[in-house]
Amino acid sequence: MQSDWQPSCSIELLRLRAQLLAEIRGFFSARAVLEVETPLLSYSSGTDPQLDFFTSDYCSYPLQQTLYLQTSPEFAMKRLLAAGSGSIYQICKAFRNGESGRTHNPEFTIIEWYSVDFTLTQLMDEIADLIAVLFKDRYQLETTQRISYQEVFYKNTGLDPLLFNYEQYSAYALKSESPEAIELCKADHNAWLDFIFSHHIQPSMGKNALCMVYGYPACQSSLARINKDNSKVTDRVEIFINGIELGNGYYELTDAQEQNQRFDKEIELRQQSNRPIIVKNTQLIAALEAGLPECSGMAIGIDRLLMVLTKNNHIEDVIPFSLARS
Amino acid sequence: MASYSTNEFKAGLKVMLDSDPCAIIENEFVKPGKGQAFNRVKIRNLKTGRVIERTFKSGDSLEAADVVDVAMQYLYNDGDFRHFMVPDTFEQYQCTEKAVSDASKWLKDQDICTVTLWNDSPLSVTPGNFVELAIIETDPGVRGDTSGGGGKPAVLETGAVVRVPLFVQQGEVIKVDTRTGEYISRVKE
């Protein structure tokens, strides 16, 4: 008899998920942050050089157009911010093609929010508050850690992540028994950072504690603002518990011109790595030109949060129907 | 030969790595939210038995290895090679001591075991999970002791030495778990 009709997680877990969602809504409602909804399907997609998207077709004869499933609600939410929404949050699905594994399902749930007038430090305070609420009476966490990317990288490897030195990085790869990194990463600073961080640093981060890493190297800035005192780093934060990456946040870039240049650069990178061509989101550029308020934004993966809370080892243990059962 | 992408890697898949046949043990997809996707793979070298970790860029591929497990009957040892036969086809294979390795101490004539072939030549031999072998040498036991506590060494007809309970006697046939090397029970003739 076929058994894959059944959910891969327990009914108990569905209850916990529902409670978490209610608590998240309560948290933001108490802070007068507005809940919003934006389209999952849109005419353009993000330009992130490392993300692949799903497409669909809009058919209304004779009209036929490609639509993209969002990899994150960021662009649409920023358009609301520019239109004067004030602080907003959204709980929604995001879709990333080709991502399946122990901590990945191509369709996943995120809580994303933007706090107007918040600096990155204030955002980190807010993240810590939210995590404290969600973990209270469920999971005893140790003191929250805040550490810069440079410091955590240096502590673990002796390398400076802000200054790419091929010889030193290669020597580290040999010493740490990952000689294949030399061939995989070549002279690509970003690839080296991703490799070393995900293999040798992240797994030991945030043992029974929330660990916030801030000040990412400028080459990993994405949509974050470059730090005003140190142009080598960007005002970006990532959070980890028990070695699991839970979320990513920025002190948001508001400069339309710079955003436009980053888009062009990302599109170029996508072309170099033979990823599908995408349409630049000119509506976001227009929104930034109209004026995005100073704000910080954060997205946290709800499924991974549930994994950590329930000490489950696989994302299938916390979602009813992963791709394999969908 | 076919090849497999990292997305197809799963436990048991046989692939070529550094010119050696290997078996995938574990495949973990690793991807920082905004970063490169990697596959961190645990892999066993089937020639040496050594387990290593190797990272690949997601989407990279490895050539498939022509490795198959075949049930064969152990025939005899000619001093240089051990000889095996596929019961259905009577096809015979000779294995070096290196390929037979630790399995040698469990191999009794006519027993069925698994021979792993790479490009049709024997790579390794795995005995059945349980074998029945006669004890050729052990100290006389104390009658009446059925507790099994303590025990004593016993030399089996294949040369293997296992711990058996005190009541088990020389000449008796016993059942042994080859994976742990532990005594299971006496076998009634």
PDB file of N, CA, C and O in Angstrom, chain A residues 48 50-51 96 98-102 104 180 184 191 194-195 198-199 222 236 245 248 250, chain B residues 7 27-40 53-58 60:
ATOM      1  N   ASP A  48      20.007  37.707  -7.359  1.00  0.00           N
ATOM      2  CA  ASP A  48      21.003  37.022  -6.549  1.00  0.00           C
ATOM      3  C   ASP A  48      21.763  35.976  -7.378  1.00  0.00           C
ATOM      4  O   ASP A  48      21.159  35.057  -7.925  1.00  0.00           O
ATOM      5  N   GLN A  50      23.467  33.507  -6.688  1.00  0.00           N
ATOM      6  CA  GLN A  50      23.514  32.123  -6.221  1.00  0.00           C
ATOM      7  C   GLN A  50      22.137  31.477  -6.068  1.00  0.00           C
ATOM      8  O   GLN A  50      22.010  30.412  -5.503  1.00  0.00           O
ATOM      9  N   LEU A  51      21.092  32.172  -6.527  1.00  0.00           N
ATOM     10  CA  LEU A  51      19.757  31.598  -6.357  1.00  0.00           C
ATOM     11  C   LEU A  51      19.117  31.261  -7.706  1.00  0.00           C
ATOM     12  O   LEU A  51      19.199  32.032  -8.651  1.00  0.00           O
ATOM     13  N   ARG A  96      13.084  28.271  -3.876  1.00  0.00           N
ATOM     14  CA  ARG A  96      14.428  28.297  -4.450  1.00  0.00           C
ATOM     15  C   ARG A  96      14.688  26.973  -5.155  1.00  0.00           C
ATOM     16  O   ARG A  96      14.678  25.915  -4.524  1.00  0.00           O
ATOM     17  N   GLY A  98      16.240  23.832  -6.979  1.00  0.00           N
ATOM     18  CA  GLY A  98      17.445  23.008  -6.826  1.00  0.00           C
ATOM     19  C   GLY A  98      17.945  22.841  -5.415  1.00  0.00           C
ATOM     20  O   GLY A  98      18.962  22.198  -5.186  1.00  0.00           O
ATOM     21  N   GLU A  99      17.251  23.442  -4.433  1.00  0.00           N
ATOM     22  CA  GLU A  99      17.747  23.354  -3.062  1.00  0.00           C
ATOM     23  C   GLU A  99      16.984  22.302  -2.267  1.00  0.00           C
ATOM     24  O   GLU A  99      15.866  22.530  -1.826  1.00  0.00           O
ATOM     25  N   SER A 100      17.615  21.150  -2.110  1.00  0.00           N
ATOM     26  CA  SER A 100      17.015  20.065  -1.347  1.00  0.00           C
ATOM     27  C   SER A 100      18.091  19.428  -0.502  1.00  0.00           C
ATOM     28  O   SER A 100      19.195  19.213  -0.983  1.00  0.00           O
ATOM     29  N   GLY A 101      17.768  19.128   0.738  1.00  0.00           N
ATOM     30  CA  GLY A 101      18.761  18.487   1.596  1.00  0.00           C
ATOM     31  C   GLY A 101      18.284  18.466   3.015  1.00  0.00           C
ATOM     32  O   GLY A 101      17.102  18.712   3.286  1.00  0.00           O
ATOM     33  N   ARG A 102      19.210  18.202   3.910  1.00  0.00           N
ATOM     34  CA  ARG A 102      18.858  18.079   5.314  1.00  0.00           C
ATOM     35  C   ARG A 102      18.252  19.366   5.873  1.00  0.00           C
ATOM     36  O   ARG A 102      17.326  19.328   6.672  1.00  0.00           O
ATOM     37  N   HIS A 104      17.310  21.985   3.682  1.00  0.00           N
ATOM     38  CA  HIS A 104      16.702  22.722   2.570  1.00  0.00           C
ATOM     39  C   HIS A 104      15.505  21.982   1.983  1.00  0.00           C
ATOM     40  O   HIS A 104      15.564  20.785   1.762  1.00  0.00           O
ATOM     41  N   GLU A 180      40.481  19.936  -1.788  1.00  0.00           N
ATOM     42  CA  GLU A 180      39.631  20.167  -2.963  1.00  0.00           C
ATOM     43  C   GLU A 180      39.171  21.615  -3.073  1.00  0.00           C
ATOM     44  O   GLU A 180      38.793  22.075  -4.150  1.00  0.00           O
ATOM     45  N   LEU A 184      38.163  23.975  -6.297  1.00  0.00           N
ATOM     46  CA  LEU A 184      36.780  24.467  -6.377  1.00  0.00           C
ATOM     47  C   LEU A 184      36.708  25.986  -6.376  1.00  0.00           C
ATOM     48  O   LEU A 184      35.884  26.578  -7.054  1.00  0.00           O
ATOM     49  N   ALA A 191      33.872  32.476  -3.150  1.00  0.00           N
ATOM     50  CA  ALA A 191      33.737  31.021  -3.056  1.00  0.00           C
ATOM     51  C   ALA A 191      34.547  30.504  -1.869  1.00  0.00           C
ATOM     52  O   ALA A 191      34.088  29.644  -1.118  1.00  0.00           O
ATOM     53  N   ASP A 194      32.670  31.265   1.322  1.00  0.00           N
ATOM     54  CA  ASP A 194      31.531  30.341   1.470  1.00  0.00           C
ATOM     55  C   ASP A 194      32.010  28.957   1.894  1.00  0.00           C
ATOM     56  O   ASP A 194      31.430  28.324   2.772  1.00  0.00           O
ATOM     57  N   PHE A 195      33.066  28.481   1.240  1.00  0.00           N
ATOM     58  CA  PHE A 195      33.568  27.141   1.541  1.00  0.00           C
ATOM     59  C   PHE A 195      34.052  27.055   2.990  1.00  0.00           C
ATOM     60  O   PHE A 195      33.607  26.190   3.756  1.00  0.00           O
ATOM     61  N   SER A 198      31.196  27.671   5.657  1.00  0.00           N
ATOM     62  CA  SER A 198      30.181  26.623   5.812  1.00  0.00           C
ATOM     63  C   SER A 198      30.777  25.299   6.273  1.00  0.00           C
ATOM     64  O   SER A 198      30.092  24.501   6.898  1.00  0.00           O
ATOM     65  N   HIS A 199      32.046  25.048   5.974  1.00  0.00           N
ATOM     66  CA  HIS A 199      32.649  23.774   6.365  1.00  0.00           C
ATOM     67  C   HIS A 199      33.342  23.821   7.716  1.00  0.00           C
ATOM     68  O   HIS A 199      33.307  22.854   8.465  1.00  0.00           O
ATOM     69  N   SER A 222      25.349  41.817  -0.947  1.00  0.00           N
ATOM     70  CA  SER A 222      24.003  41.609  -1.457  1.00  0.00           C
ATOM     71  C   SER A 222      23.202  42.908  -1.428  1.00  0.00           C
ATOM     72  O   SER A 222      23.587  43.855  -2.089  1.00  0.00           O
ATOM     73  N   ARG A 236      25.499  43.750   7.450  1.00  0.00           N
ATOM     74  CA  ARG A 236      24.680  42.563   7.245  1.00  0.00           C
ATOM     75  C   ARG A 236      24.852  41.663   8.461  1.00  0.00           C
ATOM     76  O   ARG A 236      25.931  41.585   9.034  1.00  0.00           O
ATOM     77  N   GLU A 245      22.077  27.837  10.044  1.00  0.00           N
ATOM     78  CA  GLU A 245      21.836  29.207   9.610  1.00  0.00           C
ATOM     79  C   GLU A 245      20.330  29.433   9.618  1.00  0.00           C
ATOM     80  O   GLU A 245      19.586  28.755   8.918  1.00  0.00           O
ATOM     81  N   ASN A 248      18.904  35.983   7.860  1.00  0.00           N
ATOM     82  CA  ASN A 248      19.812  36.944   7.263  1.00  0.00           C
ATOM     83  C   ASN A 248      19.147  38.316   7.300  1.00  0.00           C
ATOM     84  O   ASN A 248      17.959  38.436   7.037  1.00  0.00           O
ATOM     85  N   TYR A 250      19.746  42.905   6.886  1.00  0.00           N
ATOM     86  CA  TYR A 250      20.566  44.018   6.410  1.00  0.00           C
ATOM     87  C   TYR A 250      20.105  45.336   7.016  1.00  0.00           C
ATOM     88  O   TYR A 250      18.937  45.523   7.312  1.00  0.00           O
TER      89      TYR A 250
ATOM     90  N   ASN B   7      23.554  15.762  -7.281  1.00  0.00           N
ATOM     91  CA  ASN B   7      22.152  15.692  -6.870  1.00  0.00           C
ATOM     92  C   ASN B   7      21.626  14.261  -6.843  1.00  0.00           C
ATOM     93  O   ASN B   7      20.593  13.983  -6.242  1.00  0.00           O
ATOM     94  N   ASN B  27      25.551  12.039   1.746  1.00  0.00           N
ATOM     95  CA  ASN B  27      25.663  13.207   0.873  1.00  0.00           C
ATOM     96  C   ASN B  27      24.888  14.344   1.505  1.00  0.00           C
ATOM     97  O   ASN B  27      23.680  14.267   1.650  1.00  0.00           O
ATOM     98  N   GLU B  28      25.588  15.396   1.923  1.00  0.00           N
ATOM     99  CA  GLU B  28      24.885  16.520   2.537  1.00  0.00           C
ATOM    100  C   GLU B  28      24.978  17.758   1.656  1.00  0.00           C
ATOM    101  O   GLU B  28      26.056  18.155   1.219  1.00  0.00           O
ATOM    102  N   PHE B  29      23.801  18.348   1.407  1.00  0.00           N
ATOM    103  CA  PHE B  29      23.729  19.590   0.626  1.00  0.00           C
ATOM    104  C   PHE B  29      24.022  20.749   1.572  1.00  0.00           C
ATOM    105  O   PHE B  29      23.353  20.914   2.586  1.00  0.00           O
ATOM    106  N   VAL B  30      25.054  21.511   1.249  1.00  0.00           N
ATOM    107  CA  VAL B  30      25.461  22.630   2.112  1.00  0.00           C
ATOM    108  C   VAL B  30      25.370  23.910   1.299  1.00  0.00           C
ATOM    109  O   VAL B  30      26.004  24.026   0.248  1.00  0.00           O
ATOM    110  N   LYS B  31      24.562  24.859   1.774  1.00  0.00           N
ATOM    111  CA  LYS B  31      24.479  26.112   1.032  1.00  0.00           C
ATOM    112  C   LYS B  31      24.181  27.277   1.947  1.00  0.00           C
ATOM    113  O   LYS B  31      23.107  27.343   2.526  1.00  0.00           O
ATOM    114  N   PRO B  32      25.150  28.186   2.080  1.00  0.00           N
ATOM    115  CA  PRO B  32      24.836  29.408   2.824  1.00  0.00           C
ATOM    116  C   PRO B  32      23.727  30.131   2.058  1.00  0.00           C
ATOM    117  O   PRO B  32      23.735  30.115   0.829  1.00  0.00           O
ATOM    118  N   GLY B  33      22.775  30.735   2.777  1.00  0.00           N
ATOM    119  CA  GLY B  33      21.621  31.363   2.152  1.00  0.00           C
ATOM    120  C   GLY B  33      21.964  32.188   0.921  1.00  0.00           C
ATOM    121  O   GLY B  33      21.294  32.109  -0.096  1.00  0.00           O
ATOM    122  N   LYS B  34      23.022  32.985   1.035  1.00  0.00           N
ATOM    123  CA  LYS B  34      23.373  33.868  -0.083  1.00  0.00           C
ATOM    124  C   LYS B  34      24.591  33.367  -0.828  1.00  0.00           C
ATOM    125  O   LYS B  34      25.165  34.068  -1.653  1.00  0.00           O
ATOM    126  N   GLY B  35      25.038  32.150  -0.490  1.00  0.00           N
ATOM    127  CA  GLY B  35      26.315  31.713  -1.056  1.00  0.00           C
ATOM    128  C   GLY B  35      26.227  30.514  -1.959  1.00  0.00           C
ATOM    129  O   GLY B  35      25.159  30.057  -2.335  1.00  0.00           O
ATOM    130  N   GLN B  36      27.398  30.007  -2.283  1.00  0.00           N
ATOM    131  CA  GLN B  36      27.567  28.864  -3.181  1.00  0.00           C
ATOM    132  C   GLN B  36      27.013  27.583  -2.598  1.00  0.00           C
ATOM    133  O   GLN B  36      27.134  27.346  -1.409  1.00  0.00           O
ATOM    134  N   ALA B  37      26.487  26.757  -3.470  1.00  0.00           N
ATOM    135  CA  ALA B  37      25.996  25.453  -3.026  1.00  0.00           C
ATOM    136  C   ALA B  37      27.092  24.402  -3.186  1.00  0.00           C
ATOM    137  O   ALA B  37      27.749  24.333  -4.219  1.00  0.00           O
ATOM    138  N   PHE B  38      27.290  23.626  -2.128  1.00  0.00           N
ATOM    139  CA  PHE B  38      28.250  22.522  -2.164  1.00  0.00           C
ATOM    140  C   PHE B  38      27.554  21.231  -1.764  1.00  0.00           C
ATOM    141  O   PHE B  38      26.505  21.259  -1.125  1.00  0.00           O
ATOM    142  N   ASN B  39      28.170  20.112  -2.133  1.00  0.00           N
ATOM    143  CA  ASN B  39      27.738  18.828  -1.588  1.00  0.00           C
ATOM    144  C   ASN B  39      28.911  18.241  -0.835  1.00  0.00           C
ATOM    145  O   ASN B  39      29.987  18.049  -1.401  1.00  0.00           O
ATOM    146  N   ARG B  40      28.696  17.994   0.449  1.00  0.00           N
ATOM    147  CA  ARG B  40      29.744  17.435   1.276  1.00  0.00           C
ATOM    148  C   ARG B  40      29.468  15.938   1.367  1.00  0.00           C
ATOM    149  O   ARG B  40      28.440  15.527   1.903  1.00  0.00           O
ATOM    150  N   GLU B  53      36.085  12.372   3.500  1.00  0.00           N
ATOM    151  CA  GLU B  53      35.079  13.392   3.199  1.00  0.00           C
ATOM    152  C   GLU B  53      35.593  14.213   2.042  1.00  0.00           C
ATOM    153  O   GLU B  53      36.764  14.576   2.008  1.00  0.00           O
ATOM    154  N   ARG B  54      34.698  14.485   1.106  1.00  0.00           N
ATOM    155  CA  ARG B  54      35.109  15.287  -0.038  1.00  0.00           C
ATOM    156  C   ARG B  54      33.958  16.223  -0.391  1.00  0.00           C
ATOM    157  O   ARG B  54      32.802  15.811  -0.379  1.00  0.00           O
ATOM    158  N   THR B  55      34.298  17.468  -0.698  1.00  0.00           N
ATOM    159  CA  THR B  55      33.269  18.427  -1.068  1.00  0.00           C
ATOM    160  C   THR B  55      33.280  18.674  -2.572  1.00  0.00           C
ATOM    161  O   THR B  55      34.339  18.771  -3.169  1.00  0.00           O
ATOM    162  N   PHE B  56      32.095  18.750  -3.141  1.00  0.00           N
ATOM    163  CA  PHE B  56      31.951  19.042  -4.561  1.00  0.00           C
ATOM    164  C   PHE B  56      31.094  20.284  -4.720  1.00  0.00           C
ATOM    165  O   PHE B  56      30.300  20.610  -3.846  1.00  0.00           O
ATOM    166  N   LYS B  57      31.251  20.947  -5.853  1.00  0.00           N
ATOM    167  CA  LYS B  57      30.347  22.026  -6.191  1.00  0.00           C
ATOM    168  C   LYS B  57      29.040  21.351  -6.592  1.00  0.00           C
ATOM    169  O   LYS B  57      29.078  20.363  -7.346  1.00  0.00           O
ATOM    170  N   SER B  58      27.902  21.844  -6.126  1.00  0.00           N
ATOM    171  CA  SER B  58      26.637  21.217  -6.491  1.00  0.00           C
ATOM    172  C   SER B  58      26.494  21.181  -8.004  1.00  0.00           C
ATOM    173  O   SER B  58      26.746  22.185  -8.668  1.00  0.00           O
ATOM    174  N   ASP B  60      28.277  19.206  -9.968  1.00  0.00           N
ATOM    175  CA  ASP B  60      29.426  18.480 -10.520  1.00  0.00           C
ATOM    176  C   ASP B  60      29.068  17.000 -10.604  1.00  0.00           C
ATOM    177  O   ASP B  60      28.162  16.542  -9.911  1.00  0.00           O
TER     178      ASP B  60
END
